[in-house]
Coordinates of C-alpha atoms and ligand atoms in Angstrom, one line a residue:
X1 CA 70.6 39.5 -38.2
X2 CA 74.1 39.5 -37.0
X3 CA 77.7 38.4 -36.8
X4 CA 78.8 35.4 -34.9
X5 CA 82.5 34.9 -34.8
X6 CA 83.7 31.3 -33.8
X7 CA 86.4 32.1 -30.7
X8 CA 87.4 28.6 -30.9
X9 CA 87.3 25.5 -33.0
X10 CA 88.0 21.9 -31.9
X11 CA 91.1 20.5 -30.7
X12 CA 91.9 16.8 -30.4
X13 CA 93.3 15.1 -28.2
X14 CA 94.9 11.6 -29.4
X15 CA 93.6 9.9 -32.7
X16 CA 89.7 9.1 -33.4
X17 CA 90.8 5.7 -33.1
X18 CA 87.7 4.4 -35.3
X19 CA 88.5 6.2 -38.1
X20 CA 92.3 5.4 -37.5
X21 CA 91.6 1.1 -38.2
X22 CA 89.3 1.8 -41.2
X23 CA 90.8 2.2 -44.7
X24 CA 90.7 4.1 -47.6
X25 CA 89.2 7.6 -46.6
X26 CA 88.1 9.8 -49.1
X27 CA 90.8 12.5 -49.3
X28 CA 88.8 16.1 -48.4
X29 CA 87.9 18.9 -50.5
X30 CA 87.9 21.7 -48.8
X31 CA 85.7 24.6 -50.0
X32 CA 87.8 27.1 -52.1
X33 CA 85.7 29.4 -53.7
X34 CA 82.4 31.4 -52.8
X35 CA 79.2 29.7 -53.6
X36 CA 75.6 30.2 -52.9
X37 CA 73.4 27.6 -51.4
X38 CA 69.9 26.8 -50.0
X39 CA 71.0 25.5 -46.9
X40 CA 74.4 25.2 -45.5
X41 CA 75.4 23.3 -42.6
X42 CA 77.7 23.5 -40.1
X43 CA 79.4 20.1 -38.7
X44 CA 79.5 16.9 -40.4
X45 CA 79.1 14.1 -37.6
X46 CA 75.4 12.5 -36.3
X47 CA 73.7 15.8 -36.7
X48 CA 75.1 17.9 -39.4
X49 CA 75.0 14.6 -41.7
X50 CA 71.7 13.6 -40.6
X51 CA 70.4 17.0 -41.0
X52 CA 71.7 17.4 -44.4
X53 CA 70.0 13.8 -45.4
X54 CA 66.7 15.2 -44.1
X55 CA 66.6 18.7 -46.1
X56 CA 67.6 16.2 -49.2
X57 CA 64.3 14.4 -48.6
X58 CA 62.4 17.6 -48.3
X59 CA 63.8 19.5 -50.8
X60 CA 65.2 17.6 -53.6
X61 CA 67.8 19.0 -56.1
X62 CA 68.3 21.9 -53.8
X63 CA 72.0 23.3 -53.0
X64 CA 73.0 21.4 -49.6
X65 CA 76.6 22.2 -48.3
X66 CA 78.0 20.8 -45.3
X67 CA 81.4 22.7 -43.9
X68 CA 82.8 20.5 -41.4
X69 CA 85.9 22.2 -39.1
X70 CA 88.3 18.8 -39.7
X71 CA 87.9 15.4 -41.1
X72 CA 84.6 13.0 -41.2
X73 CA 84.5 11.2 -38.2
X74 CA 87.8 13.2 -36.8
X75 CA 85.3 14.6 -34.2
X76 CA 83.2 12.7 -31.5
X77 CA 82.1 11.1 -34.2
X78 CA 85.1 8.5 -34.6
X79 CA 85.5 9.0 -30.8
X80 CA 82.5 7.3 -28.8
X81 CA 81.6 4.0 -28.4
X82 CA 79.2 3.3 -30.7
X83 CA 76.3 2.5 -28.5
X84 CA 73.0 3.7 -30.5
X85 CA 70.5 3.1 -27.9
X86 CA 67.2 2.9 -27.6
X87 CA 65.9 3.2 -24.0
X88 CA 66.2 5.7 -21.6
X89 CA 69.9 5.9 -20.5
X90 CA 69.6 9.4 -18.6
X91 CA 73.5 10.0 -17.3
X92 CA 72.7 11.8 -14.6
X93 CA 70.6 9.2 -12.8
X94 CA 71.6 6.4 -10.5
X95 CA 70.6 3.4 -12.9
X96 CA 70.1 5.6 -16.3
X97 CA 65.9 5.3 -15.5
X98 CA 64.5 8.8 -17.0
X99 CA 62.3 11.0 -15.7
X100 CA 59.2 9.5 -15.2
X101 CA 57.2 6.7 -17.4
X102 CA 55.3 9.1 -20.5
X103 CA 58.6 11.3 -21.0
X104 CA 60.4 8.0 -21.1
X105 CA 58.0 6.1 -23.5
X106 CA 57.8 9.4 -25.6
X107 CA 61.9 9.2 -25.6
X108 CA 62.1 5.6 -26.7
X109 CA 59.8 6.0 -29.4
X110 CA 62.2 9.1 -30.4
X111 CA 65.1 7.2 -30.6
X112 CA 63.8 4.5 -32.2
X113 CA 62.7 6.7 -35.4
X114 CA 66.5 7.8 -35.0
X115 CA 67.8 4.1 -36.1
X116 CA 65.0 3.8 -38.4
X117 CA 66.3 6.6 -40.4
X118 CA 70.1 5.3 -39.9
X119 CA 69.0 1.9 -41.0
X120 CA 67.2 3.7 -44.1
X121 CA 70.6 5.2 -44.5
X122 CA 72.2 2.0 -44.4
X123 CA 70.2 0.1 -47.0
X124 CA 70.1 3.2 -49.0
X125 CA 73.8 4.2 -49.1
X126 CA 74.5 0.0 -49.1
X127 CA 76.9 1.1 -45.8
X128 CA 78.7 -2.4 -44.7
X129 CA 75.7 -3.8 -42.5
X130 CA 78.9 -4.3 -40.0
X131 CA 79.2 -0.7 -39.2
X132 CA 75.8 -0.7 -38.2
X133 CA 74.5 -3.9 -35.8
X134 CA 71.7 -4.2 -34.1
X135 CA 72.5 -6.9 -31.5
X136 CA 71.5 -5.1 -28.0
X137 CA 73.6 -4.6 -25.0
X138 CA 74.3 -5.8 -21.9
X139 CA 74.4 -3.2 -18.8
X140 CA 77.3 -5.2 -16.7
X141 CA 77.6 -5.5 -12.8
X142 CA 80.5 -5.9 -11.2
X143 CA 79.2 -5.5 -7.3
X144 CA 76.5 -5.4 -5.3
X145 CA 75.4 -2.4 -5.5
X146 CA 74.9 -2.2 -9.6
X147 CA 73.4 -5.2 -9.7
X148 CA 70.9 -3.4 -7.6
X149 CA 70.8 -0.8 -10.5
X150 CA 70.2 -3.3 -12.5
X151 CA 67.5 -4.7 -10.7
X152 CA 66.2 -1.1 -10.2
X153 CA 67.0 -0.3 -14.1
X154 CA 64.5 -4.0 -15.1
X155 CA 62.1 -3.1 -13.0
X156 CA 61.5 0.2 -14.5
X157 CA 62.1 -0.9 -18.1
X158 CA 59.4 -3.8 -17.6
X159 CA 56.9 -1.3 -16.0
X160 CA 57.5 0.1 -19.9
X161 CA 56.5 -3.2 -21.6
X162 CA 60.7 -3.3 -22.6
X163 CA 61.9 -6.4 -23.5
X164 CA 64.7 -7.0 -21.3
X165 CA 67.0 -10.2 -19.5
X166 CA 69.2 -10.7 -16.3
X167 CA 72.4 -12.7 -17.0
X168 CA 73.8 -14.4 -14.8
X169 CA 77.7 -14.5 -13.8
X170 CA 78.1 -17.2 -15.6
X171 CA 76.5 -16.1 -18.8
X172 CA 78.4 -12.8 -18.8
X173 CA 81.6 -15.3 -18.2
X174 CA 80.4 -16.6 -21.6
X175 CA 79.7 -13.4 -23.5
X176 CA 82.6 -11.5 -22.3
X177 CA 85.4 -14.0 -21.6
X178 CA 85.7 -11.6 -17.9
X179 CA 85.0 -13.2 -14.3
X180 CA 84.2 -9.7 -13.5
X181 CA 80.8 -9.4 -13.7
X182 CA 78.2 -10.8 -11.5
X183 CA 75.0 -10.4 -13.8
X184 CA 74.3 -8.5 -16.2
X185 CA 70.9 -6.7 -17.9
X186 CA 70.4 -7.8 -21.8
X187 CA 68.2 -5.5 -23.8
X188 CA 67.9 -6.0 -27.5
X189 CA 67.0 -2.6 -28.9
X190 CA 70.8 -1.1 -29.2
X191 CA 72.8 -1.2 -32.3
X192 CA 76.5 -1.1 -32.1
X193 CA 77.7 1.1 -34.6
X194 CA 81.6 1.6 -35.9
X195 CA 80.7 5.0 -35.4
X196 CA 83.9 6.6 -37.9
X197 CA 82.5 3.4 -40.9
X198 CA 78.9 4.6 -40.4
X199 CA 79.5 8.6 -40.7
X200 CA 82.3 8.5 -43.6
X201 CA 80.0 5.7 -45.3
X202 CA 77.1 8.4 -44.8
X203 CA 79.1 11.2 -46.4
X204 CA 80.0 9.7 -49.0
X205 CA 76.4 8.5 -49.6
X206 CA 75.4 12.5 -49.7
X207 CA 78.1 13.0 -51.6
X208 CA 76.8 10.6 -54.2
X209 CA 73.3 12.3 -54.0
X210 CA 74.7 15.6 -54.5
X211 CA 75.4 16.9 -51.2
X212 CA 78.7 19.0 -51.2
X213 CA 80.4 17.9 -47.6
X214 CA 83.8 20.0 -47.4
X215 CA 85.7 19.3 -44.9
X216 CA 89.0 21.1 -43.1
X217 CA 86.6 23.8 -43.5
X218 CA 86.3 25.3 -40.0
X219 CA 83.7 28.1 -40.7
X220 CA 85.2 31.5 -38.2
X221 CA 82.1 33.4 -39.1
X222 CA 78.4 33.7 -39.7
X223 CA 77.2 37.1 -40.8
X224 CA 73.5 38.2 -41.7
X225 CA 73.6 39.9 -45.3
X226 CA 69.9 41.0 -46.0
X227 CA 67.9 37.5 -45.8
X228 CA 70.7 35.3 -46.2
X229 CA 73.7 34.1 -43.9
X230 CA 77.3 34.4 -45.5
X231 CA 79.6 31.8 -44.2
X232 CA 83.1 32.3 -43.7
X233 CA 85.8 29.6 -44.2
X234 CA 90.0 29.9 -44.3
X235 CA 89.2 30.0 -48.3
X236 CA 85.6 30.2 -49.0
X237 CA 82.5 31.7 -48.7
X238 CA 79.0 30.2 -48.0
X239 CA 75.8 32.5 -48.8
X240 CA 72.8 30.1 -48.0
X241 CA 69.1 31.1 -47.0
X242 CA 69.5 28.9 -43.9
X243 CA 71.7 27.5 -41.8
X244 CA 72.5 25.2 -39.7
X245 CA 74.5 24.8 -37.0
X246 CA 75.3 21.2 -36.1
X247 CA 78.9 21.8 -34.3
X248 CA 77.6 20.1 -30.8
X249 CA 79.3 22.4 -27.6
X250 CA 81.0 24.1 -30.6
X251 CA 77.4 26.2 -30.9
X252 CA 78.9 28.2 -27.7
X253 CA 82.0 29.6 -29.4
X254 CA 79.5 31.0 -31.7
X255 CA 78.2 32.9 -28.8
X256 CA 75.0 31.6 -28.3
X257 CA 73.8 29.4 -24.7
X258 CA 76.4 31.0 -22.7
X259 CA 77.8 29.6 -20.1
X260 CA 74.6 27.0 -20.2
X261 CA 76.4 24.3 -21.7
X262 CA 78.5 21.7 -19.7
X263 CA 81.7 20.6 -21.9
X264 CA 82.6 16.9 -20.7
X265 CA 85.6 15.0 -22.2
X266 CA 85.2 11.6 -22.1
X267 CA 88.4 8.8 -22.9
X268 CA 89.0 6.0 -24.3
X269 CA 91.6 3.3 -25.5
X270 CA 91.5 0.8 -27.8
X271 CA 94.2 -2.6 -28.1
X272 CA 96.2 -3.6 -30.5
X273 CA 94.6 -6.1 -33.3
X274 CA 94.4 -9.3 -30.9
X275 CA 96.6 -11.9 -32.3
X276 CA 95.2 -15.9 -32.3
X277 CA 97.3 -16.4 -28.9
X278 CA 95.2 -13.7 -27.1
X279 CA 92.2 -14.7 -28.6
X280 CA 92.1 -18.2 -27.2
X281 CA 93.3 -16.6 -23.6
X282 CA 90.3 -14.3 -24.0
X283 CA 87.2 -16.6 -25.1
X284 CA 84.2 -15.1 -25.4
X285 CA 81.7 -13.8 -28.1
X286 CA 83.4 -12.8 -30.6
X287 CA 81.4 -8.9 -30.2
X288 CA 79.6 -7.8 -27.2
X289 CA 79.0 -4.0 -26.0
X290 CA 78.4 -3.7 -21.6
X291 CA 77.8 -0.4 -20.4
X292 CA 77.9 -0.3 -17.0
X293 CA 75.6 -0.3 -14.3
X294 CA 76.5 2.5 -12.9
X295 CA 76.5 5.3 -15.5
X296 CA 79.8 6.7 -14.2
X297 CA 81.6 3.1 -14.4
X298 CA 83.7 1.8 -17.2
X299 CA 82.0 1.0 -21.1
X300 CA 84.0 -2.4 -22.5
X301 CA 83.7 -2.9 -26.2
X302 CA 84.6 -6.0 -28.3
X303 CA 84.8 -5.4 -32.0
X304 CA 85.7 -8.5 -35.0
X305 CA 87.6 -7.8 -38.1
X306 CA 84.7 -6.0 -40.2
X307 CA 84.8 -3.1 -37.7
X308 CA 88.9 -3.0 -37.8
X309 CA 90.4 -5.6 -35.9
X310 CA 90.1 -7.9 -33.4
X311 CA 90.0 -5.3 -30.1
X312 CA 88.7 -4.5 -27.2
X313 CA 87.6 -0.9 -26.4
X314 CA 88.1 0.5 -22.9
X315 CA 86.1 3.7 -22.0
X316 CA 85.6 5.7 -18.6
X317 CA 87.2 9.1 -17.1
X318 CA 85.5 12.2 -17.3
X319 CA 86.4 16.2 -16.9
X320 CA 84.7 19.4 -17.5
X321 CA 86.4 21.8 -19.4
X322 CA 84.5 25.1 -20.2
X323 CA 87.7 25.9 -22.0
X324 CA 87.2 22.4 -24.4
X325 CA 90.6 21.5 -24.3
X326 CA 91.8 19.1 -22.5
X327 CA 95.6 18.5 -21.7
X328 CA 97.7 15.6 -22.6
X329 CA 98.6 15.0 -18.1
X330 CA 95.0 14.4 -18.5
X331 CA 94.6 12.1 -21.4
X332 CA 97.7 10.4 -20.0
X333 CA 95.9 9.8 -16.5
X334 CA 92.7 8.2 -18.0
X335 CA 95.0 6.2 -20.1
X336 CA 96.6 4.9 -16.9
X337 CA 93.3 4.3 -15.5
X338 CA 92.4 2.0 -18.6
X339 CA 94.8 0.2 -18.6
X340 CA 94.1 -0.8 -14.9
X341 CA 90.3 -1.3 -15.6
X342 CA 91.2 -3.5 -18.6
X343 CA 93.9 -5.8 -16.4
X344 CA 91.0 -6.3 -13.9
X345 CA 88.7 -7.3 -16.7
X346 CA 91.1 -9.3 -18.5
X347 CA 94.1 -10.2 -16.0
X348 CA 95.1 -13.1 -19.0
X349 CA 95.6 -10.5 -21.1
X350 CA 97.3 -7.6 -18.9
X351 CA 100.3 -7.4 -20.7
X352 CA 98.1 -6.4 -24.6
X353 CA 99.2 -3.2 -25.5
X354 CA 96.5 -0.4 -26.0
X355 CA 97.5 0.8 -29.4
X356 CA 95.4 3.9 -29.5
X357 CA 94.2 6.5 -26.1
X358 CA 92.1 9.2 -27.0
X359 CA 89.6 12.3 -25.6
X360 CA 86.4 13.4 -26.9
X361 CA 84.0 16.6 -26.9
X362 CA 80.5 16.6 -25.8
X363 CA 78.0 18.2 -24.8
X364 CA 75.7 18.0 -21.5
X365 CA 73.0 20.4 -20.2
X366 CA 72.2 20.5 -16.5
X367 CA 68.6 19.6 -17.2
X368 CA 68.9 17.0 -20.0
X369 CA 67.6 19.6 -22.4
X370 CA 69.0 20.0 -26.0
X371 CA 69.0 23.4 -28.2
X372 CA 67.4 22.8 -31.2
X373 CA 65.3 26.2 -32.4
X374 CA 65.6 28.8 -34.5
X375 CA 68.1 30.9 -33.0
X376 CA 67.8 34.0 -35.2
X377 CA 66.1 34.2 -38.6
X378 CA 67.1 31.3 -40.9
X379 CA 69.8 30.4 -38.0
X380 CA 69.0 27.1 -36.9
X381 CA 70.5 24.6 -34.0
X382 CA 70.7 21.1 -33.7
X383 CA 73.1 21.1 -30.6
X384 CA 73.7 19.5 -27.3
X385 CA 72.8 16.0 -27.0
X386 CA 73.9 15.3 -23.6
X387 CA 75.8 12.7 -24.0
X388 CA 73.5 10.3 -26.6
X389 CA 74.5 12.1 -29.8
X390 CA 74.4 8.9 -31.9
X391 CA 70.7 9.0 -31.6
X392 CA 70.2 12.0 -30.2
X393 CA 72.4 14.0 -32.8
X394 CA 70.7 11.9 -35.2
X395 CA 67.3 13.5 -34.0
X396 CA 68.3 17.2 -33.3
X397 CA 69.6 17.1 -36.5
X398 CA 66.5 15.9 -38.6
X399 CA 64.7 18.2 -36.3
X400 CA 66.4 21.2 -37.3
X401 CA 66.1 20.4 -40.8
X402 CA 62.0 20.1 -40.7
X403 CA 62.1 22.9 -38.4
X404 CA 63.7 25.3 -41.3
X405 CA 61.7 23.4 -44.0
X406 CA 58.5 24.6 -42.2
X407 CA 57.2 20.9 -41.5
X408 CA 56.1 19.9 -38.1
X409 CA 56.7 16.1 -36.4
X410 CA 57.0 14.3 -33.5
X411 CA 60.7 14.9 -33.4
X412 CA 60.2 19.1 -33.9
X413 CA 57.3 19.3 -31.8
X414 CA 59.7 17.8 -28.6
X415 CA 62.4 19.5 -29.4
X416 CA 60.7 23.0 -29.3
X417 CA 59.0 22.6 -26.5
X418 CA 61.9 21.7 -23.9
X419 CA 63.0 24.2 -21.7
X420 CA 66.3 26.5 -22.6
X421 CA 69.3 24.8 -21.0
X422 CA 69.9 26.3 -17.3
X423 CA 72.4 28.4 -16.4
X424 CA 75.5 26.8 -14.9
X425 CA 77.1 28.4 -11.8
X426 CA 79.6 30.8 -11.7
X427 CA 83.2 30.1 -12.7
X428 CA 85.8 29.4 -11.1
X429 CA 83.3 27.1 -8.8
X430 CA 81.3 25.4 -11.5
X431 CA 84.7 23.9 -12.8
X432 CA 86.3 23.0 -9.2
X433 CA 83.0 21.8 -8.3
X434 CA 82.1 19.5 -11.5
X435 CA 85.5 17.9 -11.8
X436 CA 85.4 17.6 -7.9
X437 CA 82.1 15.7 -8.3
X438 CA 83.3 13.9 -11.7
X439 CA 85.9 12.6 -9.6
X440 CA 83.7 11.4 -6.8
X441 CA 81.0 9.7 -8.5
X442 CA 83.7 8.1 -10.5
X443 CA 85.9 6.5 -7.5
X444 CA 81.9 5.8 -6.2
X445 CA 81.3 3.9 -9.6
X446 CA 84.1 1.5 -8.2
X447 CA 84.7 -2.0 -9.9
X448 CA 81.7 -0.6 -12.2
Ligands
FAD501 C1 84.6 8.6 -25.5 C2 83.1 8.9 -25.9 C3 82.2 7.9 -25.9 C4 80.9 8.1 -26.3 N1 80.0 7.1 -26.4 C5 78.8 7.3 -26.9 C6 77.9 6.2 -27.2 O1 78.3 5.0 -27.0 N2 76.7 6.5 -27.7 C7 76.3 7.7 -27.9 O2 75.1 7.9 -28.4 N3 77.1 8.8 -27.7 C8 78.3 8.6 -27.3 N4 79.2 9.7 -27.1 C9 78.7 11.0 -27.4 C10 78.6 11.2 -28.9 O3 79.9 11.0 -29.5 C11 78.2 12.7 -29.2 O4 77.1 13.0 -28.5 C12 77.9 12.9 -30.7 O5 79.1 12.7 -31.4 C13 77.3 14.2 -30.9 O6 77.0 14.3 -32.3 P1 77.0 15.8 -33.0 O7 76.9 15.5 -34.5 O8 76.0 16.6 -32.3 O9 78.4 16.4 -32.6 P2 79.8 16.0 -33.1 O10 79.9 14.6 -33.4 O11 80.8 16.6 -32.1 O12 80.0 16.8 -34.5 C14 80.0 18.2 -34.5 C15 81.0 18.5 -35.6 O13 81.1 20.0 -35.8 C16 82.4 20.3 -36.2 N5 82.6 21.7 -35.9 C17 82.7 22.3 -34.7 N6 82.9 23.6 -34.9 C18 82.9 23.9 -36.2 C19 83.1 25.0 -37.0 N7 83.3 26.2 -36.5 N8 83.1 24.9 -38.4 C20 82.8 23.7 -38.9 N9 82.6 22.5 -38.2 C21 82.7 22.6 -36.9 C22 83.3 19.4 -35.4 O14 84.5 19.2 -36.0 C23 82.4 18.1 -35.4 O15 82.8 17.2 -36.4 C24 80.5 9.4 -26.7 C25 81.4 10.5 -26.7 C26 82.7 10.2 -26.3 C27 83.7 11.3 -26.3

């Protein structure tokens, strides 16, 4: 057993703008003292939480902590858009269509025993059934050339036996309130989650059941000391049997999967509360979720008053920062660039004022594998879920949890046997050549 000193912890960029609309958080109680635990965790969004949840099943009335860096749902968390899917939605790819039929059937049958532990969650924790809504999506084309993705992208899905519908231009006119979109692909299987409602509801649901969740806790070090792991925090100590580390890309500035992780920040902005003037202007559904055809095109959001306001969500822009920070020229850039995609959307409503722009962390492997294995001894990772983490983060991390519990599933027996992530290439050409790329497939993605 060894040390592991964190050389970095998160840094934000703009607010975690789902959080930010929701009130009445919990104020935090950062861990002050030294305790001993069974388990500890480290990271308290899709994973960490999950994971927790899952050794609480296994091992009742046992010592569970969870030491999360800032806030609940400060993190990716309260940064993403929500989408919980179901199907295979691989980024990389042309039309999101995985890697071949079994691994694809074998993936949705994953994620769907991810939302059938959230939605246990849910009923169980009596989270607002709005944070949690399993109404589908629509994957929206604007051209072309995604509605041939789409096409592509049905095709595939009814070779699977999915349940899925083509909309036409008219139809999305009537869901969205947008001219933009020539068709669109319906599938039924997504839930749209107000991500920040969901994880603070969750905590507070462990909290209830005896979980201790500290958060501004950003743990700095994990040292072996004879069979346990001692936890370090700015004023406390952690000695657990096993741990867990839940911390997403974070898992890197622990040392381990060197320079085999791709760090991607993703933006996003979010309008004002739309008043009764721009609501009549907009038309429309009053929530919808489109992803876009193209997986490097633009995600548009609309969420009601149980979710925070009456608001539309505008996400696209991506760059990879090995050094996971990135700057406020760049936030500022994608903000620019929302605004435009919004306007083209929306051109009734050009002059609404975004009231929130933000960047988010996560975590991408080059072959679409996450890390979740024992890493040393009682040292356990639930990390990397390219891109997916609602479900995915969800799965790693009750993975992790049966994987240091000793019981074998579906969900452990997947994880363990994917391959380690592969090596990225050298720097400086990995970052000059990803952002290089980022930047081409986006301009490609087009009205997308
Ligand atoms: C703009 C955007 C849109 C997205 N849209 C979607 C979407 O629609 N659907 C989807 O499935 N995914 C989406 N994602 C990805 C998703 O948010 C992530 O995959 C997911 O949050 C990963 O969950 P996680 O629990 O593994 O990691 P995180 O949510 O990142 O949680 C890890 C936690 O670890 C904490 N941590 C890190 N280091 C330490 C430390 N040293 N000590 C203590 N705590 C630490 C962090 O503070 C953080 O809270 C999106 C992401 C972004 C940025």
């Amino acid at each position: 057993m060894t040390t592991h000193k964190a050389r970095r912890l998160p840094v934000h960029r703009g607010p975690a703008a789902w959080s930010a609309i929701l009130p009445g958080q919990d104020a935090p109680e950062p861990l002050t003292e030294s305790v001993t635990a069974d388990f500890a965790v480290v990271g308290g969004g899709f994973a960490g939480l999950s994971a927790a949840r899952r050794l609480m099943e296994l091992h009742p009335g046992s010592g569970i902590v969870v030491l999360e860096a800032g806030l609940l749902a400060e993190g990716a968390a309260g940064r993403n858009s929500g989408f919980m899917i179901d199907l295979p939605h691989d980024l990389s790819s042309d039309d999101y269509a995985g890697q071949g039929a079994d691994s694809d059937r074998e993936m949705i049958a994953l994620n769907r025993k991810a939302i059938a532990f959230a939605r246990e969650a849910v009923a169980d924790y009596e989270i607002d059934p709005a944070y949690f809504d399993p109404c589908g999506k629509v994957n929206g084309a604007a051209s072309d050339a995604g509605h041939a993705h789409n096409e592509s992208y049905a095709a595939h899905l009814t070779r699977l036996g999915e349940t899925n519908e083509t909309l036409d231009g008219q139809a999305m006119h009537e869901l969205t309130g947008s001219r933009h979109y020539m068709s669109g692909l319906y599938t039924p299987g997504t839930v749209m989650l107000q991500p920040a409602g969901y994880i603070r509801a969750l905590g507070r649901g462990l909290k209830r059941d005896g979980i201790r969740i500290c958060e501004n806790s950003p743990v700095s070090e994990i040292a072996g000391s004879g069979t346990d792991w001692v936890l370090t925090t700015r004023q406390g100590r952690v000695t657990a049997g096993k741990v867990i580390l839940a911390n997403n890309g974070h898992l890197e500035s622990f040392g381990f999967a060197k320079r085999r992780l791709m760090h991607i920040f993703l933006y996003a902005s979010m309008t004002v509360d739309l008043d009764a003037g721009a609501l009549k202007k907009l038309g429309g559904a009053p929530r919808w979720g489109i992803t876009p055809s193209d997986p490097m095109g633009t995600t548009m959001r609309r969420i009601g008053t149980a979710q925070g306001g009456n608001r539309i969500i505008t996400r696209t822009c991506a760059t990879f920062l090995p050094g996971m920070e990135p700057s406020d020229a760049m936030l500022d850039r994608a903000a620019r660039v929302h605004r435009q995609k919004f306007a083209d959307r929306f051109p009734a409503l050009a002059g609404v004022r975004m009231e929130y722009s933000w960047a988010g962390h996560l975590c991408l492997s080059r072959n679409g594998v996450s890390v979740m294995r024992e890493l040393e001894s009682g040292l356990y990772a639930a990390c990397c879920q390219n891109g997916l983490g609602t479900a995915r983060g969800t799965l790693t991390g009750i993975g992790a949890a049966e994987l240091a519990s000793g019981v074998s599933s579906a969900i452990t027996a997947h994880f363990t046997r994917e391959a380690e992530p592969t090596k990225l290439p050298p720097k400086p050409f990995a970052e000059i050549g990803a952002n290089a790329y980022l930047r081409w497939k986006e301009w490609r993605a087009g009205k997308e």
